[in-house]
Each structure stands twice: as structure tokens, then as C-alpha cells.
mmCIF file of C-alpha atoms in Angstrom:
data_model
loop_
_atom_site.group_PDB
_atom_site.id
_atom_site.type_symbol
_atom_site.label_atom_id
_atom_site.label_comp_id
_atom_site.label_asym_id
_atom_site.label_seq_id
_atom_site.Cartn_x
_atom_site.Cartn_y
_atom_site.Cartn_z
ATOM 1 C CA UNK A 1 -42.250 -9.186 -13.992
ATOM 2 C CA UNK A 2 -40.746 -11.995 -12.015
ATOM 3 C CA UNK A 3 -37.686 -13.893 -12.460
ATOM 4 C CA UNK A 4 -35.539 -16.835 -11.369
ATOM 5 C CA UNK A 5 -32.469 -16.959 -10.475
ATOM 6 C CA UNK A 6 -29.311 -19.601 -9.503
ATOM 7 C CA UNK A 7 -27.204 -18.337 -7.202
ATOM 8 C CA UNK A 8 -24.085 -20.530 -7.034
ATOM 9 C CA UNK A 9 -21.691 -19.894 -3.695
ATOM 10 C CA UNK A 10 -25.039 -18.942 -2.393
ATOM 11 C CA UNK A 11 -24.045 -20.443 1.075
ATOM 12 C CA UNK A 12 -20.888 -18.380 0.888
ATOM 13 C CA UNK A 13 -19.971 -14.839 1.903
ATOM 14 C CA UNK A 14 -21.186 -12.887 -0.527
ATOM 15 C CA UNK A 15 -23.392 -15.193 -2.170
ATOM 16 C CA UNK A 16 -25.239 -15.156 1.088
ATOM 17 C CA UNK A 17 -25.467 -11.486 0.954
ATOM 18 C CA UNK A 18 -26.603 -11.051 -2.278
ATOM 19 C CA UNK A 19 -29.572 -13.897 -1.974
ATOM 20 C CA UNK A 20 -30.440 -11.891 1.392
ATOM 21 C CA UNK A 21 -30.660 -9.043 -0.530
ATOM 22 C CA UNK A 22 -32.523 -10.302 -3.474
ATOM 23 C CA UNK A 23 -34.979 -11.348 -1.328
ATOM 24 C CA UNK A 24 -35.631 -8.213 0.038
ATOM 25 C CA UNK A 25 -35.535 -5.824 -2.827
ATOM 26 C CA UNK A 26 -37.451 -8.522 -5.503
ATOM 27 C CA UNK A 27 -39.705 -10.764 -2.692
ATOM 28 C CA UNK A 28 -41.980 -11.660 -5.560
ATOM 29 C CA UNK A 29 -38.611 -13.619 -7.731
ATOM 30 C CA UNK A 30 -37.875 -17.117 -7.114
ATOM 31 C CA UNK A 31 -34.423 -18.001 -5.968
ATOM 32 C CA UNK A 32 -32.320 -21.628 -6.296
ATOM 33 C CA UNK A 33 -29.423 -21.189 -4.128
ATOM 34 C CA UNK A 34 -27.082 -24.043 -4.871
ATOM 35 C CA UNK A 35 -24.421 -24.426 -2.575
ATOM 36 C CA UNK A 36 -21.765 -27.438 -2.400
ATOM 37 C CA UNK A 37 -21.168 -26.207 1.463
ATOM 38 C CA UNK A 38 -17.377 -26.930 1.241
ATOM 39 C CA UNK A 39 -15.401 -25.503 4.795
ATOM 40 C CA UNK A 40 -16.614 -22.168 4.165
ATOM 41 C CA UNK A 41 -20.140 -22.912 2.598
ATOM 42 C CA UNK A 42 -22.576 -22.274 5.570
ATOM 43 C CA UNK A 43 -26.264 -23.398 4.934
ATOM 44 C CA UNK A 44 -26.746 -21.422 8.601
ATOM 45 C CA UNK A 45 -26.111 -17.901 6.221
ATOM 46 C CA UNK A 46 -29.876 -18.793 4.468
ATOM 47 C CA UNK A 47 -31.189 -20.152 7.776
ATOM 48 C CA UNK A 48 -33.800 -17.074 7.732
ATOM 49 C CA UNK A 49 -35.042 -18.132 4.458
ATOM 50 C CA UNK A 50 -35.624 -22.267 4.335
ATOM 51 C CA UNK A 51 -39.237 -23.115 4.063
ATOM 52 C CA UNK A 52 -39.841 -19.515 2.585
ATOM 53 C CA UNK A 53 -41.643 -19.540 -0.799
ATOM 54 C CA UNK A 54 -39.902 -18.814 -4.310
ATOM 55 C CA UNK A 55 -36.609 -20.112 -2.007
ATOM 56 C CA UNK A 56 -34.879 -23.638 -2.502
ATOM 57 C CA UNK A 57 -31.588 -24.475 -1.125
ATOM 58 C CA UNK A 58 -29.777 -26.917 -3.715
ATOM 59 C CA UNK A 59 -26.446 -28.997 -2.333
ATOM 60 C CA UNK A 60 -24.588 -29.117 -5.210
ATOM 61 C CA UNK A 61 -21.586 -29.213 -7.195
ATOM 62 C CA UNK A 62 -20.869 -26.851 -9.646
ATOM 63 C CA UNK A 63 -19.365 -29.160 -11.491
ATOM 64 C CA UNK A 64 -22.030 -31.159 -11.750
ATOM 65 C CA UNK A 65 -23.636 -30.680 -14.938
ATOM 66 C CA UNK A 66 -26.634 -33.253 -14.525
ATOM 67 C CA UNK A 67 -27.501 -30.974 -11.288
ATOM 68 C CA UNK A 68 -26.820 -27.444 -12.314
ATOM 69 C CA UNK A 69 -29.311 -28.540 -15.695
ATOM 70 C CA UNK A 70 -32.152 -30.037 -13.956
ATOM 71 C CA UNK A 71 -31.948 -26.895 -11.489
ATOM 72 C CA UNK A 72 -32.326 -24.429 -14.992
ATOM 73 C CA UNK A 73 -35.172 -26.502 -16.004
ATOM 74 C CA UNK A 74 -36.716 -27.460 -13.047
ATOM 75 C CA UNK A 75 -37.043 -24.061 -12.050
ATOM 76 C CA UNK A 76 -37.049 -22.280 -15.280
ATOM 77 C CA UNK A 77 -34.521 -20.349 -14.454
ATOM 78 C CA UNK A 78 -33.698 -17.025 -16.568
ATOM 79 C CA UNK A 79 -30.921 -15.491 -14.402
ATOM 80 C CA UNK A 80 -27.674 -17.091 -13.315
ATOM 81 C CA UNK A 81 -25.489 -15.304 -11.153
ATOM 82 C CA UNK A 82 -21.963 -17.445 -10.494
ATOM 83 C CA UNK A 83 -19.885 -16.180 -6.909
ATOM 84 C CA UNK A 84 -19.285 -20.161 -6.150
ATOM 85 C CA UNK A 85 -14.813 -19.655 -6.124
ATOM 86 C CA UNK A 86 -12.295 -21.386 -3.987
ATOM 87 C CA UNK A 87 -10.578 -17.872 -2.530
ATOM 88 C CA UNK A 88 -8.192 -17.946 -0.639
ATOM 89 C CA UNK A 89 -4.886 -16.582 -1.894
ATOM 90 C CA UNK A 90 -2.821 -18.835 0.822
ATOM 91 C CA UNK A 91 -5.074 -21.737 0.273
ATOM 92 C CA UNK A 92 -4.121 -21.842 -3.426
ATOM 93 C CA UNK A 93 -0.842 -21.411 -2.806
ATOM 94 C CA UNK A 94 -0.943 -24.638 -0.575
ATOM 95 C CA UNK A 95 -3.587 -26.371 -2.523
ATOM 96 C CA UNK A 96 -4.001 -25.179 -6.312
ATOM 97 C CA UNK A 97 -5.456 -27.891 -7.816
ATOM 98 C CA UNK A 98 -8.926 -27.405 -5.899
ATOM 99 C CA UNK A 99 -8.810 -23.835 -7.412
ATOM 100 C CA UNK A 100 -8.636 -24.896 -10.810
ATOM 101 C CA UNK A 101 -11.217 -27.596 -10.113
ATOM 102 C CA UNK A 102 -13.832 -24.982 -9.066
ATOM 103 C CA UNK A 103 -12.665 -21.768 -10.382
ATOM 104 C CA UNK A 104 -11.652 -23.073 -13.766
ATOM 105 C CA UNK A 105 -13.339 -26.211 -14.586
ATOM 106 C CA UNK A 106 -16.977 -25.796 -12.349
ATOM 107 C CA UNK A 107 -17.165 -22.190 -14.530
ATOM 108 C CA UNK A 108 -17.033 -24.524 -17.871
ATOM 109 C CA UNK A 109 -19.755 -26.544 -16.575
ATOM 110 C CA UNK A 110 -21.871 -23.834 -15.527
ATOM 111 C CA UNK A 111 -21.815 -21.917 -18.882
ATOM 112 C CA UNK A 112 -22.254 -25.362 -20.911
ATOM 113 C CA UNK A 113 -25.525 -26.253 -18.853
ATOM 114 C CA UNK A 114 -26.617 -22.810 -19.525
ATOM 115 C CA UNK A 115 -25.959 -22.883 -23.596
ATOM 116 C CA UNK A 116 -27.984 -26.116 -23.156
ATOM 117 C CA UNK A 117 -30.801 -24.986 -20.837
ATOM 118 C CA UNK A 118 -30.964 -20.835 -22.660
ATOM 119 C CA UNK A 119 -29.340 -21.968 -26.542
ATOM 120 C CA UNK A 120 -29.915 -25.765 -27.253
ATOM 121 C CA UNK A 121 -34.038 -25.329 -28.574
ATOM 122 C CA UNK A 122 -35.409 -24.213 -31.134
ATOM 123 C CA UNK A 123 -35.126 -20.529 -29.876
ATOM 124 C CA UNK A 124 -33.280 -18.799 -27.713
ATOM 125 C CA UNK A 125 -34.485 -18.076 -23.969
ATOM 126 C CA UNK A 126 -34.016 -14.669 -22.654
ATOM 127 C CA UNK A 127 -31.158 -15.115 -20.097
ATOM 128 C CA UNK A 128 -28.858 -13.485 -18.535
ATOM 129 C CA UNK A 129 -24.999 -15.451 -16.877
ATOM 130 C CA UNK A 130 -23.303 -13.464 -14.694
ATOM 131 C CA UNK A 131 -20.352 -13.812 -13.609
ATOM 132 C CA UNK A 132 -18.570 -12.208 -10.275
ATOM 133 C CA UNK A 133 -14.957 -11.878 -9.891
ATOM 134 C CA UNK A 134 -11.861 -10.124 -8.931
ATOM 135 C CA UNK A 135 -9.568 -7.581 -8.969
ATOM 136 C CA UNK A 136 -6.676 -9.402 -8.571
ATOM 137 C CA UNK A 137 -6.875 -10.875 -11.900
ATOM 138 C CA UNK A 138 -5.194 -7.466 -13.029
ATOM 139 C CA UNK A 139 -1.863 -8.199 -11.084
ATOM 140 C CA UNK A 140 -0.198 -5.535 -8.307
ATOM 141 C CA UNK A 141 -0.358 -1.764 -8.408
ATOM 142 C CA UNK A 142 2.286 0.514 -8.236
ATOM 143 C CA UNK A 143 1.742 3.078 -5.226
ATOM 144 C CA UNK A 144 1.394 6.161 -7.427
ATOM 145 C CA UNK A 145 -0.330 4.080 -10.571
ATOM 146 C CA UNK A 146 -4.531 4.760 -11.171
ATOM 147 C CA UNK A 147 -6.764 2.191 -10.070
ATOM 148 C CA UNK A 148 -7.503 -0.923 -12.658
ATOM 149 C CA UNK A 149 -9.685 -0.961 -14.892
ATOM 150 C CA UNK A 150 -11.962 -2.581 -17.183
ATOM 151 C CA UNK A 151 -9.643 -2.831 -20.244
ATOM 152 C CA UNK A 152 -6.395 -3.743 -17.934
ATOM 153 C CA UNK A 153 -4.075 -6.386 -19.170
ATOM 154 C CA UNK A 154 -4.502 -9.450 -16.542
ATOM 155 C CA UNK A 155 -1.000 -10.386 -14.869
ATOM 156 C CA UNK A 156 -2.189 -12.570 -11.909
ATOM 157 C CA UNK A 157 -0.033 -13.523 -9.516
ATOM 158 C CA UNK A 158 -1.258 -16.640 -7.675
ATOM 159 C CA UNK A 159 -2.710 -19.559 -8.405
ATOM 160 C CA UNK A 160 -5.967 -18.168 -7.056
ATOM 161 C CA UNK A 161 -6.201 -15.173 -9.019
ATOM 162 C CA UNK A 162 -5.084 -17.165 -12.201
ATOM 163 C CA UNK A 163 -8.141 -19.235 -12.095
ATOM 164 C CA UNK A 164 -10.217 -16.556 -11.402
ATOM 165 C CA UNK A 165 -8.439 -14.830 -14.784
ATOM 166 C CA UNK A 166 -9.496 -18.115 -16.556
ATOM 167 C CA UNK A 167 -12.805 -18.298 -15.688
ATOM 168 C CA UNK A 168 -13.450 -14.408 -16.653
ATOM 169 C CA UNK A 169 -11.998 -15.851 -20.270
ATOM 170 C CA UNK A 170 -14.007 -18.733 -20.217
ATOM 171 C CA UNK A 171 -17.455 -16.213 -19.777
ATOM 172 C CA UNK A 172 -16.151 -13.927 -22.579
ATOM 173 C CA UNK A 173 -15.629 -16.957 -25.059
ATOM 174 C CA UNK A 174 -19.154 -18.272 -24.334
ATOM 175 C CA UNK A 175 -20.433 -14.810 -25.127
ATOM 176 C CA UNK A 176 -18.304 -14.608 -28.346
ATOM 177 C CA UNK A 177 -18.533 -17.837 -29.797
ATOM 178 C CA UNK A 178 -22.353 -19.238 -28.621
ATOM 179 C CA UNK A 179 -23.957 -16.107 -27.938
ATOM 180 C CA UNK A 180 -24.701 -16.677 -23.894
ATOM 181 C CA UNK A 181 -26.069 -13.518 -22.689
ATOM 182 C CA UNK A 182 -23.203 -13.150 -20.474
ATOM 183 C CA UNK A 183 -21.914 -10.223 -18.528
ATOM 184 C CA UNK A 184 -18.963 -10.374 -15.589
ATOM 185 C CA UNK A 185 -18.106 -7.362 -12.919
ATOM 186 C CA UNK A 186 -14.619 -7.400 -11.173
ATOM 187 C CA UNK A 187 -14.979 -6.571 -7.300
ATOM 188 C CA UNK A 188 -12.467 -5.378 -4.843
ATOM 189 C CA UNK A 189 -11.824 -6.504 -1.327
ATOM 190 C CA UNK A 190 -15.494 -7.313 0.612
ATOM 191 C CA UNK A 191 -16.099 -7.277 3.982
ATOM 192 C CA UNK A 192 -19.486 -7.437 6.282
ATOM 193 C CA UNK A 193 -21.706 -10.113 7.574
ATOM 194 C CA UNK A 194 -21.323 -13.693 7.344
ATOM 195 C CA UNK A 195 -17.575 -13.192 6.383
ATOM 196 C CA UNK A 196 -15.514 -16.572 6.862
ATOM 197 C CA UNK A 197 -13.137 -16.122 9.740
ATOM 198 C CA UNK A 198 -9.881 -16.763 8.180
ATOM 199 C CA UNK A 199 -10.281 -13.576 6.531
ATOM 200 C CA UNK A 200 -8.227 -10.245 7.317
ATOM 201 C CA UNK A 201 -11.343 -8.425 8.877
ATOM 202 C CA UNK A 202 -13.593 -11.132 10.582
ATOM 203 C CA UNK A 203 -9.998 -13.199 11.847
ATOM 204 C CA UNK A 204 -8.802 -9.685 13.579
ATOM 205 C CA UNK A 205 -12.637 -9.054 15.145
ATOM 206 C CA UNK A 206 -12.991 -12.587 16.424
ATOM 207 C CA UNK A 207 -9.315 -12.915 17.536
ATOM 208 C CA UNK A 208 -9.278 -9.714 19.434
ATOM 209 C CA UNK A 209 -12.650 -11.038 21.209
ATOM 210 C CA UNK A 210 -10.938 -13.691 21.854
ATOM 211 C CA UNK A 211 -7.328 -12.367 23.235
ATOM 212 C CA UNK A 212 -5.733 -14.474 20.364
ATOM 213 C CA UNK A 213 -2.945 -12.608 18.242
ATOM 214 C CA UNK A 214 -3.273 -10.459 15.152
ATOM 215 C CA UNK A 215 -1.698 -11.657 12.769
ATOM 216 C CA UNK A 216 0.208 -8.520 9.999
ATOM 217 C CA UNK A 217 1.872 -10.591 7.082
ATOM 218 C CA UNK A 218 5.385 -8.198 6.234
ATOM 219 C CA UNK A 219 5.276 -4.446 7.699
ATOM 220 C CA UNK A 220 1.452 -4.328 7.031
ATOM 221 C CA UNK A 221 1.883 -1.836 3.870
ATOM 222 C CA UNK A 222 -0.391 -3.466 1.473
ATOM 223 C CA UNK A 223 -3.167 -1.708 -0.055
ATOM 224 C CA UNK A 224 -6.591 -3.077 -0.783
ATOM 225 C CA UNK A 225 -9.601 -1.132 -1.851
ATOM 226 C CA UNK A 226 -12.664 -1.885 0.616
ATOM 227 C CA UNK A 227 -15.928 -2.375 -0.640
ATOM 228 C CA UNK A 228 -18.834 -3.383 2.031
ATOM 229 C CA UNK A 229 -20.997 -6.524 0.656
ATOM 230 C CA UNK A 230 -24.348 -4.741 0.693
ATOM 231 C CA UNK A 231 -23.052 -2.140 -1.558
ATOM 232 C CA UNK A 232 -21.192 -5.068 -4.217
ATOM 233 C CA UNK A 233 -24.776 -6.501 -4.067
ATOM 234 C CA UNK A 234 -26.491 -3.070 -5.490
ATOM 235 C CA UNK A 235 -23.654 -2.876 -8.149
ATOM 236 C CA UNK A 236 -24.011 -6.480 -9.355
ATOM 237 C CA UNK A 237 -28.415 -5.714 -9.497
ATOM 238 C CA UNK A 238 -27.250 -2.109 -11.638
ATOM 239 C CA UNK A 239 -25.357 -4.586 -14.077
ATOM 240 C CA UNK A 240 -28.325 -7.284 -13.728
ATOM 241 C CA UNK A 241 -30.784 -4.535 -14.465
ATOM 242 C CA UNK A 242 -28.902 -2.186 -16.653
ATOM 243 C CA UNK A 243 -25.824 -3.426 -17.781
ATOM 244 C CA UNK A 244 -24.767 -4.456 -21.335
ATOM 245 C CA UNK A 245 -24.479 -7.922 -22.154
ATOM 246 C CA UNK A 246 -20.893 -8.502 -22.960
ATOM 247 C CA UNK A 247 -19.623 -5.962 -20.699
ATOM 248 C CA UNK A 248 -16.779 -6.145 -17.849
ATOM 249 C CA UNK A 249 -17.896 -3.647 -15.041
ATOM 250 C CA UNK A 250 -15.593 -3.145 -12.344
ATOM 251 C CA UNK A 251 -16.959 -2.512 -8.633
ATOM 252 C CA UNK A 252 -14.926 -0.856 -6.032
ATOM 253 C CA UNK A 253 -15.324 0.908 -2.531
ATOM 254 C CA UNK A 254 -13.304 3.809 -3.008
ATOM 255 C CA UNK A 255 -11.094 2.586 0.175
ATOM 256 C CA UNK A 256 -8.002 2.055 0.026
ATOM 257 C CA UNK A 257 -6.766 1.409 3.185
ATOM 258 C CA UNK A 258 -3.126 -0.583 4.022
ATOM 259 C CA UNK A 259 -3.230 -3.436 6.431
ATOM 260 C CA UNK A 260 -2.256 -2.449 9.304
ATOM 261 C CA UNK A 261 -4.647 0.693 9.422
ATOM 262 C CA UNK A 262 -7.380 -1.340 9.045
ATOM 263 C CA UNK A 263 -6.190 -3.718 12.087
ATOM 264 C CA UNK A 264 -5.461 -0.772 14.017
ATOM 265 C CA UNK A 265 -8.788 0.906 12.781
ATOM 266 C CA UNK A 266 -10.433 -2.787 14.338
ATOM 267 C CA UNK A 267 -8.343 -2.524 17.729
ATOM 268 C CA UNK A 268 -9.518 1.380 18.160
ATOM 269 C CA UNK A 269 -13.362 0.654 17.328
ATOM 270 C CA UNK A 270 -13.402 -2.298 20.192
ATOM 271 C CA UNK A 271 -11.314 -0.809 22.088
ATOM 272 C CA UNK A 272 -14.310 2.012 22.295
ATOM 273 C CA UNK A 273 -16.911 -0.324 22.924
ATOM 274 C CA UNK A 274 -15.391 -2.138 25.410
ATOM 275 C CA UNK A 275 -14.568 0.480 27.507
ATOM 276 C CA UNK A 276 -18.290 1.570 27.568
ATOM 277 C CA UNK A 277 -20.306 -1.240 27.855
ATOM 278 C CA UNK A 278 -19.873 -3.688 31.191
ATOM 279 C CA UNK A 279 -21.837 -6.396 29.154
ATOM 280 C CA UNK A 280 -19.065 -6.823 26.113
ATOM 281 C CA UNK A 281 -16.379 -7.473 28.898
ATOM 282 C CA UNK A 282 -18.419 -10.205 30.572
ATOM 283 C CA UNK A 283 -19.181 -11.926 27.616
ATOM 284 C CA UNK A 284 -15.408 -11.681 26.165
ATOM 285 C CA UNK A 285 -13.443 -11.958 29.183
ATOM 286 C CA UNK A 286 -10.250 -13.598 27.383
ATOM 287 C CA UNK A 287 -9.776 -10.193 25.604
ATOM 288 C CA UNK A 288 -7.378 -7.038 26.538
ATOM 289 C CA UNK A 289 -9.969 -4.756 26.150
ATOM 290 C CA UNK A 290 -12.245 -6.558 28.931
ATOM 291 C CA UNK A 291 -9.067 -5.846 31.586
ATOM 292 C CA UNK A 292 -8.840 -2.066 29.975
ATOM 293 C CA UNK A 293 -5.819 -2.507 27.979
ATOM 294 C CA UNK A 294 -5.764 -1.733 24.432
ATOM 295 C CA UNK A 295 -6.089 -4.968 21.541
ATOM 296 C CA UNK A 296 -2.771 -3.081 19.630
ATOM 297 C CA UNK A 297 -1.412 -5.334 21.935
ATOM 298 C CA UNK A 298 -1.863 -8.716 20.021
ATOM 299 C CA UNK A 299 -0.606 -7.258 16.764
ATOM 300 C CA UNK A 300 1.795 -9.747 15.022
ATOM 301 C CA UNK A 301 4.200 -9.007 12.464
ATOM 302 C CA UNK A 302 4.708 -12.407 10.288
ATOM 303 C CA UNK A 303 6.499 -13.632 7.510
ATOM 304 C CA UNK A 304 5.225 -11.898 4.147
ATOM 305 C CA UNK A 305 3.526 -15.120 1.912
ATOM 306 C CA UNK A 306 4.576 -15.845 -1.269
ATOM 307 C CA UNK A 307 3.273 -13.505 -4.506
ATOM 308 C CA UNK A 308 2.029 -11.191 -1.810
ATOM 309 C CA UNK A 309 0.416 -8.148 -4.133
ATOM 310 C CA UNK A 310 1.367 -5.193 -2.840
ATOM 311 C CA UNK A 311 -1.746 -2.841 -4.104
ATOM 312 C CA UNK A 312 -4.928 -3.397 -5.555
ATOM 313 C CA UNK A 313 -6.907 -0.686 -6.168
ATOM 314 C CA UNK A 314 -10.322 -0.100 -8.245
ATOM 315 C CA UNK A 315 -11.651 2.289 -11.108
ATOM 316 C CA UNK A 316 -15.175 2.735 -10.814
ATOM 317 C CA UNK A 317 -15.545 5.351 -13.321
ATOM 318 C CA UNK A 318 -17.133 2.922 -15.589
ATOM 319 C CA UNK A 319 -20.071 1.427 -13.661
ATOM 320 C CA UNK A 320 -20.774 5.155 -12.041
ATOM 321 C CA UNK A 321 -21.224 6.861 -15.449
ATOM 322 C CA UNK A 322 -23.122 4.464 -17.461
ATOM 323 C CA UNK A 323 -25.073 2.571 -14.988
ATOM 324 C CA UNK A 324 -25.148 5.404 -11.703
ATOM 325 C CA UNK A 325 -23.723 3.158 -9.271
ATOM 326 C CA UNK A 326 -21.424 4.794 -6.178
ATOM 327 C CA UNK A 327 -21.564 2.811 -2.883
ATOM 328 C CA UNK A 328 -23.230 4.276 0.257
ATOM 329 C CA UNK A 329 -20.838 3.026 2.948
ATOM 330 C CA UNK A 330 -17.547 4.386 3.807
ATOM 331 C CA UNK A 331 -15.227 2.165 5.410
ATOM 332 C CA UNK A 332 -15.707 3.486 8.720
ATOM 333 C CA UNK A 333 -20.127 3.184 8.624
ATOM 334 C CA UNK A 334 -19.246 -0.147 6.988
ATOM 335 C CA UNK A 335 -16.640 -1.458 9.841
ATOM 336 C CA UNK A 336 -19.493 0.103 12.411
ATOM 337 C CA UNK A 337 -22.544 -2.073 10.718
ATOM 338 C CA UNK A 338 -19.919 -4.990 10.572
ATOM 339 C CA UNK A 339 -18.862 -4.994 14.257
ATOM 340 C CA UNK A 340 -22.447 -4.515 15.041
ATOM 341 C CA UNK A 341 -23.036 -8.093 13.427
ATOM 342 C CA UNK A 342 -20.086 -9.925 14.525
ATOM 343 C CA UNK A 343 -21.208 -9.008 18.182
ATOM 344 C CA UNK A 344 -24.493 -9.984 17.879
ATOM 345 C CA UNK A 345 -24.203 -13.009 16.264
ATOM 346 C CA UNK A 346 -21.146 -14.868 17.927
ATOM 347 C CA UNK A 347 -23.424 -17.990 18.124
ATOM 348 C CA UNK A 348 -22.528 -17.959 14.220
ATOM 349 C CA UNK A 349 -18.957 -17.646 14.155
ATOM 350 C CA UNK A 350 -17.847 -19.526 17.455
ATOM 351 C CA UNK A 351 -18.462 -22.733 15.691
ATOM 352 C CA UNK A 352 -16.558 -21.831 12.735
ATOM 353 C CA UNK A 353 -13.127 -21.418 14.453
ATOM 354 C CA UNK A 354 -10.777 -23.854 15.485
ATOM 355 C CA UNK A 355 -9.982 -22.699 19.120
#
């Protein structure tokens, strides 16, 4: 059986990923990708796909109700899946107001066009609205305290991870007072292809290939858990496929790395491939590692930011026992498969930085 799905944020990181890989497990599904390609919307990320058939590309708002409607019905849609966030913890600290827009208020919209598109006939449409967040909605972790999960109390910290908070009650309201077929999954930190470069992982590859400094906010002691995009995209199609509606599903890599391992863990892996191939120090010739010397060298120490979290970490118990879902990479086959992309494609992320 076919379906059709709206991807929102589809332009985006991981909403990129997942429509990739949508395409390729379910070719036979139709996809709407709607995308309001804000600075770190790319239409390039679905470049492979345009023209394709069951694929349309939709620039739009998701606060747009008029749009996001006509897209349900246009397209009889039966699946929505909802990664369009602002995301970036120093950009909401900066800017909050754009994260409430989106986050907050763009989430409202999207579950009211889809209790009017699913809800508002005579009888109910099979549906299903899911909706992809974080695990920083749970607050900080203590460096001896389990991972978070599903039935945490939320203490977030920023004005980024508050949004996100309200948007994961906004999903559970529509589920408990209108009956949308709703069901939500709380991620860890991603990393792989088509990764914005202001990012910890893509800024350190690109700035090291480009002999610019690394920047390590405090003493580099926070802990994230690491979860490689591919594998978030299998755990959001085991709660798609098999997960309960109503459920909370928490996805996580299994790790946990601090900061500045994983910039040292970046500095070491070029550092290899630099030394044996002649062709990476051609093409990068502003970086240490083309002249022999090691990329430890740009590593910056910086001012801590504000509400800086010191761990985050993941329990995945939940979504392993009842729906069978571990991920395949580790963080060193995933950091392997993601340098493999960021060198082969630097005709996609040169644009995309400033300098």
C-alpha cells in the first residue's frame, strides 16, 4: 500500500535525510516536501529528486495554513511528519522571537490544518502527525545521572529548547482533546550529510579544511549523545510503522562523547587523510594538515554561552524493546561516512559559509 506524506523542514538537515531516505526504502509513496528555505533551508539537499515522480517540492510557510491545507488535500496526504524548527541554541538566545514563531506557533498551524484536512468530514481519515523533537526539552544531566527518558519532567533551558517543549505539548493536546493520530520521538544530537555549517561537527570539518580556528565554548566538557541521521531516519519509520499513536519515543546514538573529544576525534581523522593522499592537500592548501602539521592546532577555547547544558544524554530502552530499533553506526563509522561526504561534496558547502 502506498502513502503520502508532508515533510516539513524537508530542505533542512534532517528533513533532507529522511525524504532521501523515504525515497529509497518506499519509491512507490508520494512525497510533498514543503520547505520555507530560510538561511539554512537548502532546496540543493533534494536537487537529486526534482522532476522525479510521487516528488513535489512546496516553498512554504508553516505557518501558513491556506498552504499547508491545500498541500493535505491536493495531495491526499495521510502522513505528516513535522522536523521544520528554528535550532539553534545561540540563535535563540540572540533572536527568540523567530523560535516561538516557528517552533511554537507554525506547530499550531500544522496540527489545525491537519484536524481540518484528517477530522473536519463526516469521518475520520486514517492519518498519522508526527512530530520530531529534542532532547533538550528535558533540561541538563548530571554526570553520574541515567539518560532521559520518555516520562522525564521537561526543564528547558533556552529559549530554543522551550519552544521545542511547547510544541511537544501542543502535539499531545491535539491527540487528547481532537483525537489527531499523533505520535512525537525525542532525538539526540545528529550529525551526517547535508549538516548546516554553523554546527559543532560540519563548522570543525569545514574550518579545519579551511585553516580557520576551532572554536571549544568553556573547557570543552559537555556531553552530547551522537546519533548519525541515517540511523534517526530508521527510528522515526519504526515509530511511523509500528509505533503507538499517542506515544513519546525517544531516539538516541548511544554516544556520548564531550566536546572536545569529538573536535580532537575530527583533527585526528583529517589529520590521517591528509597525510596519505597528495590530492586532499592540493585541493585544501589553506589547511595545517596540507603543510604536515596537525589541525589540534586551530583549537580555540571561547567564552562558555549563556544556559550552556552541560549533559544530555538518551534512554533508548523504550524504542529498542517495543519497536526493535538500535542504530547501526557508531560514532567513529558515522564520523568516517560523514567526512567521506563533506569531502566529496565541497561544491555544497563552500557556498554556504561566509569566508
Amino acid at each position: 500500500m502506498s502513502r503520502s506524506l508532508l515533510v516539513t523542514g524537508a530542505a533542512g538537515f534532517i528533513g533532507a535525510n529522511f525524504v532521501h531516505y523515504w525515497r529509497r526504502q518506499y519509491p512507490q509513496d508520494t512525497i510533498v516536501a514543503l520547505d520555507a528555505l530560510t538561511y539554512a533551508g537548502n532546496r540543493a539537499n533534494l536537487a537529486s529528486l526534482e522532476g522525479s515522480e510521487g516528488f513535489h517540492f512546496l516553498h512554504a510557510d508553516i505557518r501558513d495554513y491556506a498552504a499547508v491545507l491545500a498541500a493535505l488535500g491536493r495531495h491526499a496526504v495521510d502522513t505528516l511528519v513535522h522536523f521544520a524548527a528554528e535550532s539553534h541554541v545561540d540563535r535563540s538566545i540572540s533572536g527568540p522571537a523567530a523560535f516561538i514563531e516557528t517552533n511554537v506557533v507554525g506547530t499550531q498551524v500544522l496540527l489545525e490544518a491537519a484536524r481540518t484536512h484528517w477530522l473536519g468530514g463526516d469521518s475520520p481519515r486514517p492519518h498519522r502527525f508526527h512530530h520530531v523533537s529534542t532532547d533538550e526539552v528535558y533540561g541538563s544531566l548530571a554526570a553520574d545521572a541515567p539518560g532521559f527518558h520518555e516520562e522525564q519532567k521537561y526543564e528547558p533551558n533556552s529559549p530554543y529548547s522551550a519552544s521545542k517543549a511547547a510544541s511537544d505539548h501542543l502535539v499531545r493536546a491535539w491527540h487528547h482533546t481532537y483525537g489527531l493520530q499523533v505520535s512525537t520521538s525525542n532525538c539526540s544530537n545528529n550529525y551526517g550529510p547535508y549538516h548546516f555549517p554553523e554546527k559543532l561537527v560540519p563548522l570543525c570539518l569545514t574550518n579545519i579544511l579551511r585553516g580557520l580556528p576551532l572554536p571549544v565554548y568553556g573547557d570543552g566538557s559537555n556531553i552530547r549523545d551522537w546519533l548519525y541521521v541515517e540511523d534517526h531516519c530508521r527510528g522515526i519509520e519504526k515509530v511511523l510503522l509500528q509505533g503507538v499513536v499517542g506515544e513519546t519515543y525517544n531516539i538516541g546514538g548511544n554516544n556520548e562523547w564531550n566536546n572536545l573529544s569529538i573536535v580532537e576525534l575530527l583533527c585526528e581523522r583529517l589529520d590521517r587523510r591528509f597525510a596519505g593522499d597528495a590530492g586532499l592537500r592540493e585541493r585544501f592548501p589553506d589547511s595545517p594538515c596540507a603543510r604536515g602539521e596537525s589541525a589540534r592546532d586551530l583549537i580555540r577555547f571561547v567564552e562558555d554561552r549563556a544556559g550552556h547544558d552541560w549533559r544530555y544524554a538518551i534512554d533508548a530502552a523504550k524504542i529498542a524493546a517495543d519497536l526493535g530499533f538500535q542504530p547501526v553506526e557508531t560514532f567513529e563509522t558515522g564520523i568516517e561516512k560523514t567526512l567521506d561526504w563533506y569531502l566529496a561534496n565541497e561544491a555544497w558547502w563552500r557556498p554556504l559559509l561566509a569566508n
